[in-house]
PDB file of C-alpha atoms and ligand atoms in Angstrom:
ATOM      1  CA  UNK L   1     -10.375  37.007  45.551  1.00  0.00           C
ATOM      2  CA  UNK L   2     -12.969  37.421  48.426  1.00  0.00           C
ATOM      3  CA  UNK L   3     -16.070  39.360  47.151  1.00  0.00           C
ATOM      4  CA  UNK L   4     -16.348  42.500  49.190  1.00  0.00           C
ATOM      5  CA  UNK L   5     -20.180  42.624  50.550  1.00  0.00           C
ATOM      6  CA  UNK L   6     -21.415  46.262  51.992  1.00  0.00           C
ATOM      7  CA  UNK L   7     -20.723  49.660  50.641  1.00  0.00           C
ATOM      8  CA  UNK L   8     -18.550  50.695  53.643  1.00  0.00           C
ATOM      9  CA  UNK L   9     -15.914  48.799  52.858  1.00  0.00           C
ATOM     10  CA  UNK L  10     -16.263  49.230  49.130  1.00  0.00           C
ATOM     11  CA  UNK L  11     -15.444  53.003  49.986  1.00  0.00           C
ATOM     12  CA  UNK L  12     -12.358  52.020  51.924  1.00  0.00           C
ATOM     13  CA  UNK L  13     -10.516  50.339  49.494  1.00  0.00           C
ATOM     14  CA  UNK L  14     -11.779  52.819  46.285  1.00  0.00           C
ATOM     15  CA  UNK L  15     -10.499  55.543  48.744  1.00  0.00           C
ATOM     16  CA  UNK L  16      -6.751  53.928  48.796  1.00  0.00           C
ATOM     17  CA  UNK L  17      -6.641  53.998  45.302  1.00  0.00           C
ATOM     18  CA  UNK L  18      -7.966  57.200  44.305  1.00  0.00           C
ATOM     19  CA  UNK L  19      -5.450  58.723  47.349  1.00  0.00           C
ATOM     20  CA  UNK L  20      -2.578  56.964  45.290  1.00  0.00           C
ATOM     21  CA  UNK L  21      -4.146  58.704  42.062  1.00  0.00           C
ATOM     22  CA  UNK L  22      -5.764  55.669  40.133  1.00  0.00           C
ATOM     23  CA  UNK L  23      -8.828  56.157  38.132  1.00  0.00           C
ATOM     24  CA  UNK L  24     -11.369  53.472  38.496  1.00  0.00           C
ATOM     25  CA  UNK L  25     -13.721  51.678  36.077  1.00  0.00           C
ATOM     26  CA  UNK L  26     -16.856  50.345  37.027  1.00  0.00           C
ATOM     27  CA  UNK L  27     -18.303  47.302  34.985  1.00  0.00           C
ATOM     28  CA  UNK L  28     -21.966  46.523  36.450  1.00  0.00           C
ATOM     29  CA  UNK L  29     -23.252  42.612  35.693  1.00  0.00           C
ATOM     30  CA  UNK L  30     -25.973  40.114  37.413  1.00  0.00           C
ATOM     31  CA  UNK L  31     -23.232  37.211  36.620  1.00  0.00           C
ATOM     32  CA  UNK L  32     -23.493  34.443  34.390  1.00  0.00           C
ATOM     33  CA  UNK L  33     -20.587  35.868  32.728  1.00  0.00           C
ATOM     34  CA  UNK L  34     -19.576  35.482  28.890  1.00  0.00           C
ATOM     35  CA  UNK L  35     -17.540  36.729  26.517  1.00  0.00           C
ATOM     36  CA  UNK L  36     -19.938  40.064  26.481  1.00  0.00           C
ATOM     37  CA  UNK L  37     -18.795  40.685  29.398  1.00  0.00           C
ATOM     38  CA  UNK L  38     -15.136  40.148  29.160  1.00  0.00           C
ATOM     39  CA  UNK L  39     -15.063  42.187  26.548  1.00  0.00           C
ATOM     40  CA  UNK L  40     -16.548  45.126  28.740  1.00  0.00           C
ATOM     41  CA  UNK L  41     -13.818  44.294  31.249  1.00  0.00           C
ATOM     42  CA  UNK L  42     -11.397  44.388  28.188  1.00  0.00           C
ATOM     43  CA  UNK L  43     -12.688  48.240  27.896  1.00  0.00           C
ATOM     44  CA  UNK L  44     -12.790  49.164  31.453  1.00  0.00           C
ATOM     45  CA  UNK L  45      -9.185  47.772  31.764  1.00  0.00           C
ATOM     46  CA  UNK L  46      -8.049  49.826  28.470  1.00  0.00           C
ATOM     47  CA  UNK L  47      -9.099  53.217  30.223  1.00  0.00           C
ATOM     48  CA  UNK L  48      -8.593  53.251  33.692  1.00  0.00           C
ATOM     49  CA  UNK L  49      -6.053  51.961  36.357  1.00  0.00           C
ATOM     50  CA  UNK L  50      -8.658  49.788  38.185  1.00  0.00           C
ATOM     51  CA  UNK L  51     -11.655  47.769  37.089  1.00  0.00           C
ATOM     52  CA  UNK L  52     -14.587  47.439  40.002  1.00  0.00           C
ATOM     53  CA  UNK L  53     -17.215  44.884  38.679  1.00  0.00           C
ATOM     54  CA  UNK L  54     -20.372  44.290  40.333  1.00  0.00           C
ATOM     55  CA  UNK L  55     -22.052  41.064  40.522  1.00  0.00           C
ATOM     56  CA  UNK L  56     -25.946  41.447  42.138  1.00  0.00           C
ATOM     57  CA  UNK L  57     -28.810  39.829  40.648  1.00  0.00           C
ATOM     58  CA  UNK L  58     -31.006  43.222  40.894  1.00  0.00           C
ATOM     59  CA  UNK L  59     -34.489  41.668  42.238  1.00  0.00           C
ATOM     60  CA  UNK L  60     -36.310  45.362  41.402  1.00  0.00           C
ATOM     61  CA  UNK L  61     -35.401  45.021  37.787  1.00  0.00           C
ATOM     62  CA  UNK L  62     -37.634  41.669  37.606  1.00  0.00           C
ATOM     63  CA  UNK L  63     -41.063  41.923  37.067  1.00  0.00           C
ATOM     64  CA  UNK L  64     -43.026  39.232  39.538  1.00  0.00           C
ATOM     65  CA  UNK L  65     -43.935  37.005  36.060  1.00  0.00           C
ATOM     66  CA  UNK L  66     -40.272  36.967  35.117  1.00  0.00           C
ATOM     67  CA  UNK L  67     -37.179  34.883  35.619  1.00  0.00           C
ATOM     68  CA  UNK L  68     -35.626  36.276  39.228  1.00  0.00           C
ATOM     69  CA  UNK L  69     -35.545  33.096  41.214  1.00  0.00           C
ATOM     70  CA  UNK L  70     -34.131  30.762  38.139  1.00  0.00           C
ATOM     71  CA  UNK L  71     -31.532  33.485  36.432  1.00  0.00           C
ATOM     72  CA  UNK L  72     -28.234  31.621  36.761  1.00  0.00           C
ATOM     73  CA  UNK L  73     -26.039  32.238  39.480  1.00  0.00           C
ATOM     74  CA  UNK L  74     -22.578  30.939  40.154  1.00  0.00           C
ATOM     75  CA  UNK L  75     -20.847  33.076  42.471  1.00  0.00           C
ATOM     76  CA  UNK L  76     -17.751  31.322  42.519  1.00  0.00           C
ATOM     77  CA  UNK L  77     -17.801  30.299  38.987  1.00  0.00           C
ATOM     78  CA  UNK L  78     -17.939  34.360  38.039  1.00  0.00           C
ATOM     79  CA  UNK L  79     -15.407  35.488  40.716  1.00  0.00           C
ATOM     80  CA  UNK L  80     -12.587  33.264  39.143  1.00  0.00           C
ATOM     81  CA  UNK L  81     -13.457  34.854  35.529  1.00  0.00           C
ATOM     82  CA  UNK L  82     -13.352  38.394  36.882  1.00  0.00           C
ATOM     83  CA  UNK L  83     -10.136  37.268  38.602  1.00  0.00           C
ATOM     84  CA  UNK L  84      -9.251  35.431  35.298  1.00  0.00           C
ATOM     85  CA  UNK L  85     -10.022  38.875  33.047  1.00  0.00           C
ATOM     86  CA  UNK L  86      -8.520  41.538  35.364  1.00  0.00           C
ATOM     87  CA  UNK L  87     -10.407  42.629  37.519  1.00  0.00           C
ATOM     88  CA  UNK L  88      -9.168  44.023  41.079  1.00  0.00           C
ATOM     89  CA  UNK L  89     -12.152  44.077  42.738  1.00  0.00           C
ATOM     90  CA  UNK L  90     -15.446  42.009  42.695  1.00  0.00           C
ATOM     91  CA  UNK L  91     -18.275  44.032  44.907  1.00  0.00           C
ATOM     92  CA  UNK L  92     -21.511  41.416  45.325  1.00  0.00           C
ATOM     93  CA  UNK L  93     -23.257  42.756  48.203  1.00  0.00           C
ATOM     94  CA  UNK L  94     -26.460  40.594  49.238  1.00  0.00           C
ATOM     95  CA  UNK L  95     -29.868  42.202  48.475  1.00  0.00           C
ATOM     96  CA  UNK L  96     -30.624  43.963  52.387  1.00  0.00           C
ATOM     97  CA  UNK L  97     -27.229  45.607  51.546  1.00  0.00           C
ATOM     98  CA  UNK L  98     -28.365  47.089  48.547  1.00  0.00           C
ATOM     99  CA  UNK L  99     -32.127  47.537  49.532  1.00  0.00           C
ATOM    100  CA  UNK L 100     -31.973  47.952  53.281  1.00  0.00           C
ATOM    101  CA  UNK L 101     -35.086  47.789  55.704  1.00  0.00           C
ATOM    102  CA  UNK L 102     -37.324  51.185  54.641  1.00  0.00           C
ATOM    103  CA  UNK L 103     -35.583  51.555  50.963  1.00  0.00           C
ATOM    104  CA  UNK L 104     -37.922  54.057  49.570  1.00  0.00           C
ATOM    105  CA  UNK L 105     -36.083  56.058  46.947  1.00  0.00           C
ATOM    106  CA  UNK L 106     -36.283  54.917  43.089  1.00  0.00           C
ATOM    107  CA  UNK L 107     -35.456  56.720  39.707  1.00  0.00           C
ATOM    108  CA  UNK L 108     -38.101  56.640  37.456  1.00  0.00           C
ATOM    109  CA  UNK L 109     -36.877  57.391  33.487  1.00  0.00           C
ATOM    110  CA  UNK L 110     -39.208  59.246  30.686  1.00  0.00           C
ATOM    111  CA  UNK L 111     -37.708  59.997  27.584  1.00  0.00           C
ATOM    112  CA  UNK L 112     -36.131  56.706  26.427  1.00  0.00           C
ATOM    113  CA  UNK L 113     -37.067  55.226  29.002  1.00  0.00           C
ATOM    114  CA  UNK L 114     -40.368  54.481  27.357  1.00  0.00           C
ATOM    115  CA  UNK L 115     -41.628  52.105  25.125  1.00  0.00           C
ATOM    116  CA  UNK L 116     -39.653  49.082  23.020  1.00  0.00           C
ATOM    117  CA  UNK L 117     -38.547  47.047  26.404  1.00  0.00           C
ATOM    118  CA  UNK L 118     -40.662  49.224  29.153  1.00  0.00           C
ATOM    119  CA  UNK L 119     -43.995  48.562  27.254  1.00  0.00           C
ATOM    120  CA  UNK L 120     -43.082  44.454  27.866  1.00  0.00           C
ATOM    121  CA  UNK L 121     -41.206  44.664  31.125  1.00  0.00           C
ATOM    122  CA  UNK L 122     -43.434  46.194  34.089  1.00  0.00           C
ATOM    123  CA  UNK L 123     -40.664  48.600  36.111  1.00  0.00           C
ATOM    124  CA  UNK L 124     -37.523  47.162  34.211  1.00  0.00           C
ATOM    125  CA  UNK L 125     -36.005  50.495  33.547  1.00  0.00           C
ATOM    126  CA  UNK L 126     -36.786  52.099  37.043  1.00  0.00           C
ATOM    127  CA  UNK L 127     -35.403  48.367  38.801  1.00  0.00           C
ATOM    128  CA  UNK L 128     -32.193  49.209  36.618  1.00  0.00           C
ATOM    129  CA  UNK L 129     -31.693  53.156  36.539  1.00  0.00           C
ATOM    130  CA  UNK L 130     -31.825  52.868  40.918  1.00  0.00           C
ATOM    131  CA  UNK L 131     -29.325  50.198  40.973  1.00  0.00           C
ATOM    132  CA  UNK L 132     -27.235  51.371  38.462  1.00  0.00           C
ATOM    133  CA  UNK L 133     -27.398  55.275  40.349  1.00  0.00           C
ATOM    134  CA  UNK L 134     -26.754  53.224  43.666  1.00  0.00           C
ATOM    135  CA  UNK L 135     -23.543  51.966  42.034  1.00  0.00           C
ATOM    136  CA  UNK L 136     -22.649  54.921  40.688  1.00  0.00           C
ATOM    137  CA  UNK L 137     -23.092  56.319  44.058  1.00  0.00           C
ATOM    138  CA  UNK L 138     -20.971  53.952  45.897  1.00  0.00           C
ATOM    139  CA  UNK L 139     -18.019  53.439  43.568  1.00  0.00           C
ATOM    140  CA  UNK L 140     -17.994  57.160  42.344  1.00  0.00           C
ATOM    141  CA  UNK L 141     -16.232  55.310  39.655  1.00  0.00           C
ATOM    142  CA  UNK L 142     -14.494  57.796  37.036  1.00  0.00           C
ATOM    143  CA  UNK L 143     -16.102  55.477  33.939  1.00  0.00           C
ATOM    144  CA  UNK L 144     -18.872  52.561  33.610  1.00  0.00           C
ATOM    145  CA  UNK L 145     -19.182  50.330  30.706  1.00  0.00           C
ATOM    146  CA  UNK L 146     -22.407  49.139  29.525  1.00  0.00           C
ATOM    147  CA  UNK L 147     -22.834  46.567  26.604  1.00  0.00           C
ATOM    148  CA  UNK L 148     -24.910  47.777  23.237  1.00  0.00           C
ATOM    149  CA  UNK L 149     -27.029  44.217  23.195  1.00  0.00           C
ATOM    150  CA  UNK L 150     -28.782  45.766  25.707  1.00  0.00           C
ATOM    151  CA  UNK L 151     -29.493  49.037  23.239  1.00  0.00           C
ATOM    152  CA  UNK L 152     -31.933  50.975  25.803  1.00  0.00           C
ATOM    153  CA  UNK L 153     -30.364  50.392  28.869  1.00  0.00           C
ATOM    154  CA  UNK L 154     -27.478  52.162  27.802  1.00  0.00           C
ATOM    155  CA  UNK L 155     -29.423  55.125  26.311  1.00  0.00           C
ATOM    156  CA  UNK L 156     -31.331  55.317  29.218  1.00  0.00           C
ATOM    157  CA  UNK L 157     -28.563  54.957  31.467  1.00  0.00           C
ATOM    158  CA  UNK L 158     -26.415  57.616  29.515  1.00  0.00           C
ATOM    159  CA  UNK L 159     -29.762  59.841  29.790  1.00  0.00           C
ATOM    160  CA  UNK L 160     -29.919  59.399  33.731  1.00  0.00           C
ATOM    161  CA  UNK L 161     -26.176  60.623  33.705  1.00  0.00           C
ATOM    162  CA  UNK L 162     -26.655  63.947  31.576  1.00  0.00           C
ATOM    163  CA  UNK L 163     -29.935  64.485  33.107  1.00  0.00           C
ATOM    164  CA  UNK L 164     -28.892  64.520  37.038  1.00  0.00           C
ATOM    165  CA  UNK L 165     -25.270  65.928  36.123  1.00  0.00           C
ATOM    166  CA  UNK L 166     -23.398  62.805  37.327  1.00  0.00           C
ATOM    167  CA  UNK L 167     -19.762  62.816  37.079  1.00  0.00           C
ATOM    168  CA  UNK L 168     -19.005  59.480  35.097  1.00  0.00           C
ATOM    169  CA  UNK L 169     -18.447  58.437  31.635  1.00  0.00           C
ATOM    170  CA  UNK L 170     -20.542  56.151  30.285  1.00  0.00           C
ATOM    171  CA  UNK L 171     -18.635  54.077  27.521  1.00  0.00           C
ATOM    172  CA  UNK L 172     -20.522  51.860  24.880  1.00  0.00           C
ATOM    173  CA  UNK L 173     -18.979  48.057  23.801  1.00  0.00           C
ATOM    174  CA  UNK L 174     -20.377  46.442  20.783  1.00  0.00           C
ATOM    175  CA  UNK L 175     -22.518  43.074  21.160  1.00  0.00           C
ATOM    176  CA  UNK L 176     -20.307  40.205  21.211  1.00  0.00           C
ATOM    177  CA  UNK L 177     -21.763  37.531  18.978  1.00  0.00           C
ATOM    178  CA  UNK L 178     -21.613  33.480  18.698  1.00  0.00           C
ATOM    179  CA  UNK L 179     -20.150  32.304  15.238  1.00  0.00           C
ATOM    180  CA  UNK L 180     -23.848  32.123  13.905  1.00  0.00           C
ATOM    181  CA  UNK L 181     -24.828  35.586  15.265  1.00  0.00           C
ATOM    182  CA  UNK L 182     -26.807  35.264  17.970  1.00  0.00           C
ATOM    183  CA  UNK L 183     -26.133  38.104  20.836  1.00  0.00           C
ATOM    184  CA  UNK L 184     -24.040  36.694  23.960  1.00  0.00           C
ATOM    185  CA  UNK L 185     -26.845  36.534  27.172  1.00  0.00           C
ATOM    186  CA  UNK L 186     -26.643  34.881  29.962  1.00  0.00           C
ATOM    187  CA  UNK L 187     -30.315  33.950  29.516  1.00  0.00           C
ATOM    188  CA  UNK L 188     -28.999  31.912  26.114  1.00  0.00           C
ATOM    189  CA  UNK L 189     -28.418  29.148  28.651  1.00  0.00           C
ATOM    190  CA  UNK L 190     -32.296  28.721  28.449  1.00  0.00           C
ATOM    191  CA  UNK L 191     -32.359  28.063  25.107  1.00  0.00           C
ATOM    192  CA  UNK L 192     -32.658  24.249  24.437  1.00  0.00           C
ATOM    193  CA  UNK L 193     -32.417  22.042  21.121  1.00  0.00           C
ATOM    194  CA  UNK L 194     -34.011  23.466  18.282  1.00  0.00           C
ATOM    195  CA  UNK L 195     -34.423  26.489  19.778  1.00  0.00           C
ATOM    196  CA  UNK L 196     -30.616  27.387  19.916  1.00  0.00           C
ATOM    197  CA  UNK L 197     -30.624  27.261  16.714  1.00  0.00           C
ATOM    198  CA  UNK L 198     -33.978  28.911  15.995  1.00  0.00           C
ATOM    199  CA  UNK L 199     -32.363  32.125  17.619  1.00  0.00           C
ATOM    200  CA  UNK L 200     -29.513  32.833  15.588  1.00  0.00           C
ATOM    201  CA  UNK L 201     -32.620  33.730  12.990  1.00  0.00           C
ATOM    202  CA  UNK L 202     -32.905  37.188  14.904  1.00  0.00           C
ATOM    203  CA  UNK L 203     -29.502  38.358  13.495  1.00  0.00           C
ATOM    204  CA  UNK L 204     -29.978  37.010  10.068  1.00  0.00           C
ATOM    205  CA  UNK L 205     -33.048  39.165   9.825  1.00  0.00           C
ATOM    206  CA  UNK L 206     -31.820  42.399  11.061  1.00  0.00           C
ATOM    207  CA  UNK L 207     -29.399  42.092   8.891  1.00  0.00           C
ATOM    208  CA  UNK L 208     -30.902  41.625   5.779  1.00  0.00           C
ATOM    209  CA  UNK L 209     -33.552  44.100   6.439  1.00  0.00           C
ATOM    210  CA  UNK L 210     -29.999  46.617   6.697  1.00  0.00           C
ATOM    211  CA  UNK L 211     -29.380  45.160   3.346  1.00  0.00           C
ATOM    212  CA  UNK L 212     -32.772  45.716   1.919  1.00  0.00           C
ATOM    213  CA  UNK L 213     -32.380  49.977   3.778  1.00  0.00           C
ATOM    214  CA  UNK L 214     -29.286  50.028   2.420  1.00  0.00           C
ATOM    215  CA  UNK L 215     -30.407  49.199  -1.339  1.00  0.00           C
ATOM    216  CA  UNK L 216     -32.975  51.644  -0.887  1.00  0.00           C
ATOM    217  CA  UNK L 217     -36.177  50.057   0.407  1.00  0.00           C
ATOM    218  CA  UNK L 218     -38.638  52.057   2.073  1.00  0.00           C
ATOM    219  CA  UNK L 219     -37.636  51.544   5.973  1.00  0.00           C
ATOM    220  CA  UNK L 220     -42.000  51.334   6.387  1.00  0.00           C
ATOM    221  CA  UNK L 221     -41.651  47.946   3.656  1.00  0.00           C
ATOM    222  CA  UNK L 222     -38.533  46.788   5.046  1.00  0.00           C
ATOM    223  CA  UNK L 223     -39.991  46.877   8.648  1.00  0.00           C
ATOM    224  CA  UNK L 224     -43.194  45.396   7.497  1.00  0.00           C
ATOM    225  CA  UNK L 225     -41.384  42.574   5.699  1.00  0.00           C
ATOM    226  CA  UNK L 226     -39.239  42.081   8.223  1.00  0.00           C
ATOM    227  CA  UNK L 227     -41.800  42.030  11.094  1.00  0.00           C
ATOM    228  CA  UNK L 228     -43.926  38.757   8.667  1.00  0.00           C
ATOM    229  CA  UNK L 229     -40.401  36.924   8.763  1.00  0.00           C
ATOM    230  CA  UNK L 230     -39.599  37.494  12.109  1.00  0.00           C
ATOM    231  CA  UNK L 231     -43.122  35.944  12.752  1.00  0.00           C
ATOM    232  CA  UNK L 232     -42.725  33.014  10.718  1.00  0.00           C
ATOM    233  CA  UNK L 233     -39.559  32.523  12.540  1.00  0.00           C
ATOM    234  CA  UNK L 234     -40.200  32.754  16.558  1.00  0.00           C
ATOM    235  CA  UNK L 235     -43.532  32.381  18.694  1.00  0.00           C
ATOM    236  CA  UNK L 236     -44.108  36.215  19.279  1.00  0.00           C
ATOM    237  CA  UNK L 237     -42.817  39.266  17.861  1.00  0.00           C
ATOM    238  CA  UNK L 238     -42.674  42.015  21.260  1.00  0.00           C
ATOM    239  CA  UNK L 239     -41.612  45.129  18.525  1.00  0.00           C
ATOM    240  CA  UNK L 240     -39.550  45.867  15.956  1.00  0.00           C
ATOM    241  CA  UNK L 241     -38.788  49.636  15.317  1.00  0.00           C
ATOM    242  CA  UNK L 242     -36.638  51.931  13.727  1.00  0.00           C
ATOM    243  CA  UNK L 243     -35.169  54.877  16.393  1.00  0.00           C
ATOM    244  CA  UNK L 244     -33.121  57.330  16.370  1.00  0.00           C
ATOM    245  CA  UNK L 245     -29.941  56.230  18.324  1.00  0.00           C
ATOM    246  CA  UNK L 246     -29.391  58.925  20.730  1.00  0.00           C
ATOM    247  CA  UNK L 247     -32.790  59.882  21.621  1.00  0.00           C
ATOM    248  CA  UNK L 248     -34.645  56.321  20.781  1.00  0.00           C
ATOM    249  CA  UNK L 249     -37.633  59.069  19.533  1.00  0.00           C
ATOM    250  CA  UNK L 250     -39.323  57.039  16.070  1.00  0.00           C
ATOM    251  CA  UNK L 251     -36.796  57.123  13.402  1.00  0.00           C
ATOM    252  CA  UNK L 252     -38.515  55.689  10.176  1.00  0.00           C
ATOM    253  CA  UNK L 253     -39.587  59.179   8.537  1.00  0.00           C
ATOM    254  CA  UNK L 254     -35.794  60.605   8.936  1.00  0.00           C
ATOM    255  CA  UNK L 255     -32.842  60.288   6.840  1.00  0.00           C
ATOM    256  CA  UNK L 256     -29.157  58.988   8.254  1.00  0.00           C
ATOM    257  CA  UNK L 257     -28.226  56.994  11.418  1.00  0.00           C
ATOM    258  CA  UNK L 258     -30.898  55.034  13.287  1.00  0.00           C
ATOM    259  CA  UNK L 259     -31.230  51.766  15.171  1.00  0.00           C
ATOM    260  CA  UNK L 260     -32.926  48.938  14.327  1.00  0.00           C
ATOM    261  CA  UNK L 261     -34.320  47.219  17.542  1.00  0.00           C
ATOM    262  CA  UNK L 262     -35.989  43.938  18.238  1.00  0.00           C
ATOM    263  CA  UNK L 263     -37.563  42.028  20.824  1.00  0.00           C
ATOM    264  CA  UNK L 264     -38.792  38.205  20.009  1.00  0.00           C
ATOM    265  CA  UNK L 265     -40.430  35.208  22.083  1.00  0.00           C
ATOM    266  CA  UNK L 266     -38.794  31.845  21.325  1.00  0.00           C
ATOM    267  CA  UNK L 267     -40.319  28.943  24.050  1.00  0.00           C
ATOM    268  CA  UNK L 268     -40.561  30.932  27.151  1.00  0.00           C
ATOM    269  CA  UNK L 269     -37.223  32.821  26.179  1.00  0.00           C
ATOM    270  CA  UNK L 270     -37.153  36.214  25.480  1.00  0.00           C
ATOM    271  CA  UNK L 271     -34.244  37.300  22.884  1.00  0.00           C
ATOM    272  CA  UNK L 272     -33.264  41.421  22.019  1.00  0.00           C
ATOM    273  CA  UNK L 273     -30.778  42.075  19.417  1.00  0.00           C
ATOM    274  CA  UNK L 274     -30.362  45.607  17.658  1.00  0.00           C
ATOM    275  CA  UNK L 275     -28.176  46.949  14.793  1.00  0.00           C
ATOM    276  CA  UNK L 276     -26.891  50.087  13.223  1.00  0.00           C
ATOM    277  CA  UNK L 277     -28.322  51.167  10.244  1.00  0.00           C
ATOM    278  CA  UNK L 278     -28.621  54.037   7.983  1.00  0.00           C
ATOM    279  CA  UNK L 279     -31.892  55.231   6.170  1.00  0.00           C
ATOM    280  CA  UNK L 280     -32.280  55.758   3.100  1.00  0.00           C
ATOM    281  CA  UNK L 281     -32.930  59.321   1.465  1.00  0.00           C
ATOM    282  CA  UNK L 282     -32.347  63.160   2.726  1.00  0.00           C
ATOM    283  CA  UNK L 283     -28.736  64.443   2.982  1.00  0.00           C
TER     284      UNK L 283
HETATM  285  O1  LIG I   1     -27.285  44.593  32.095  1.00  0.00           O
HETATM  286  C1  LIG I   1     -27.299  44.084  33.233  1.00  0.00           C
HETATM  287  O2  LIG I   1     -26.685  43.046  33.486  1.00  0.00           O
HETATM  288  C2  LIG I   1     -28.104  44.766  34.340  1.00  0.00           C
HETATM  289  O3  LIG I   1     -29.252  45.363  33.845  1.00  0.00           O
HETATM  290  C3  LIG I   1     -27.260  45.775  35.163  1.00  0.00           C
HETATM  291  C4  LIG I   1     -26.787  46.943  34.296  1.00  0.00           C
HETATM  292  C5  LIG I   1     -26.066  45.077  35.784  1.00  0.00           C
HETATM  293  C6  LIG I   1     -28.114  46.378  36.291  1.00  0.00           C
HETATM  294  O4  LIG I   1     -28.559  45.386  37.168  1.00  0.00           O
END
């Protein structure tokens, strides 16, 4: 399958199909594919007639400290899987395609766009609201699938599309795990030795601190306790916090459904996980 590079001819071929009456899935991805993202291809495929995925390593969602220039790439590598999982079309334009000479426009998101991740990652959500609108834009895809690993991106994405009235459906795929836990990445293939193993700790302590909520434990004692063990465990603790899981507004006064989210250093690797939970008290 030959990548298709610039949005001109993206809208050719989308056009074809939506004359002959297909609906069309968009899954969006920098590469380095796993099983996370097979499994949003898996949903795309279940719900429309075609599946567009994008592969473009989005430079404006890197802050200049982070990992832009080493995050894995393997163009042909990823083409073959997409081919390999379904996928009819694989649209990688270069970065002048997507940015062009006198790009000026960007999306900037409040609301859940704020804090947890954005208070550690200088621009991240703006860098990945304007690409992900851009897509949007260009595919006018009828659905886009976003993985729940990355728990604030989706809110925030699903925010942008209620807030500016866009015509797509944003649909949610749990975090695909290894056997010991730890959330498929592509930036796992950083994590060396020890420190492999090290990680699958994240998981194991969300988890029991849902145990320890859903025996009754004050969610203020089972964050606190669970904030010491995640410290004895990694190098740095970024946040862990209890939010409500529509909103991402603070969550660890209120009763019922919230989200547990979590954002650790480990070496010069930076791991987020996040799980459901429910909190204790109120009806
Ligand atoms: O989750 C990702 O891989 C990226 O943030 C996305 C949604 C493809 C935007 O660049």
């Amino acid at each position: 399958m030959t990548p298709v590079r610039t949005v001109a001819t993206l809208r050719r071929q989308l056009d074809e199909w939506r004359v002959a009456g297909d609906t069309i899935a968009l899954v969006p991805t920098m590469g380095a594919l796993h099983d996370g993202h097979r499994a949003l291809i898996r949903a795309a495929r279940e719900r429309t007639c075609r599946v567009v995925a994008s592969l473009f390593v989005n430079p404006m969602q890197f802050a200049p400290d982070e990992d832009f220039t080493c995050y894995p790439r393997d163009e042909a590598g990823d083409i073959a899987s997409f081919l390999d999982a379904g996928v009819d079309l694989v649209y990688a334009p270069g970065t002048r395609d997507m940015y062009p000479h006198g790009f000026a426009t960007t999306v900037t998101p409040g609301g859940a766009g704020e804090g947890l991740e954005a208070d550690h990652r200088d621009g991240f959500f703006s860098g990945v609201a304007t690409v992900v609108l851009k897509l949007f834009m260009q595919t006018g895809a009828d659905v886009a699938v976003f993985g729940e690993k990355d728990y604030q991106q989706l809110v925030v994405v699903t925010q942008m599309v209620r807030d500016l009235d866009l015509r797509i459906d944003i649909v949610p795929v749990a975090t695909v795990r290894e056997a010991d836990g730890l959330a498929m990445s592509s930036r796992n293939a950083y994590l060396g030795g020890d420190d492999r193993q090290r990680a699958a700790g994240l998981f194991r302590i969300l988890m029991e601190t849902r145990g320890a909520l859903d025996a009754g434990e004050p969610p203020d004692t089972a964050v606190r306790n669970a904030v010491r063990r995640l410290e004895e465990a990694f190098d740095a603790v970024d946040y862990l916090s209890l939010r409500d899981p529509v909103t991402l507004s603070a969550a660890e006064r209120r009763a019922g459904a919230a989200r547990l989210l979590c954002a650790v250093r480990l070496g010069g690797t930076r791991l987020i996980d996040n799980v459901a939970v429910t909190l204790p008290g109120g009806e």
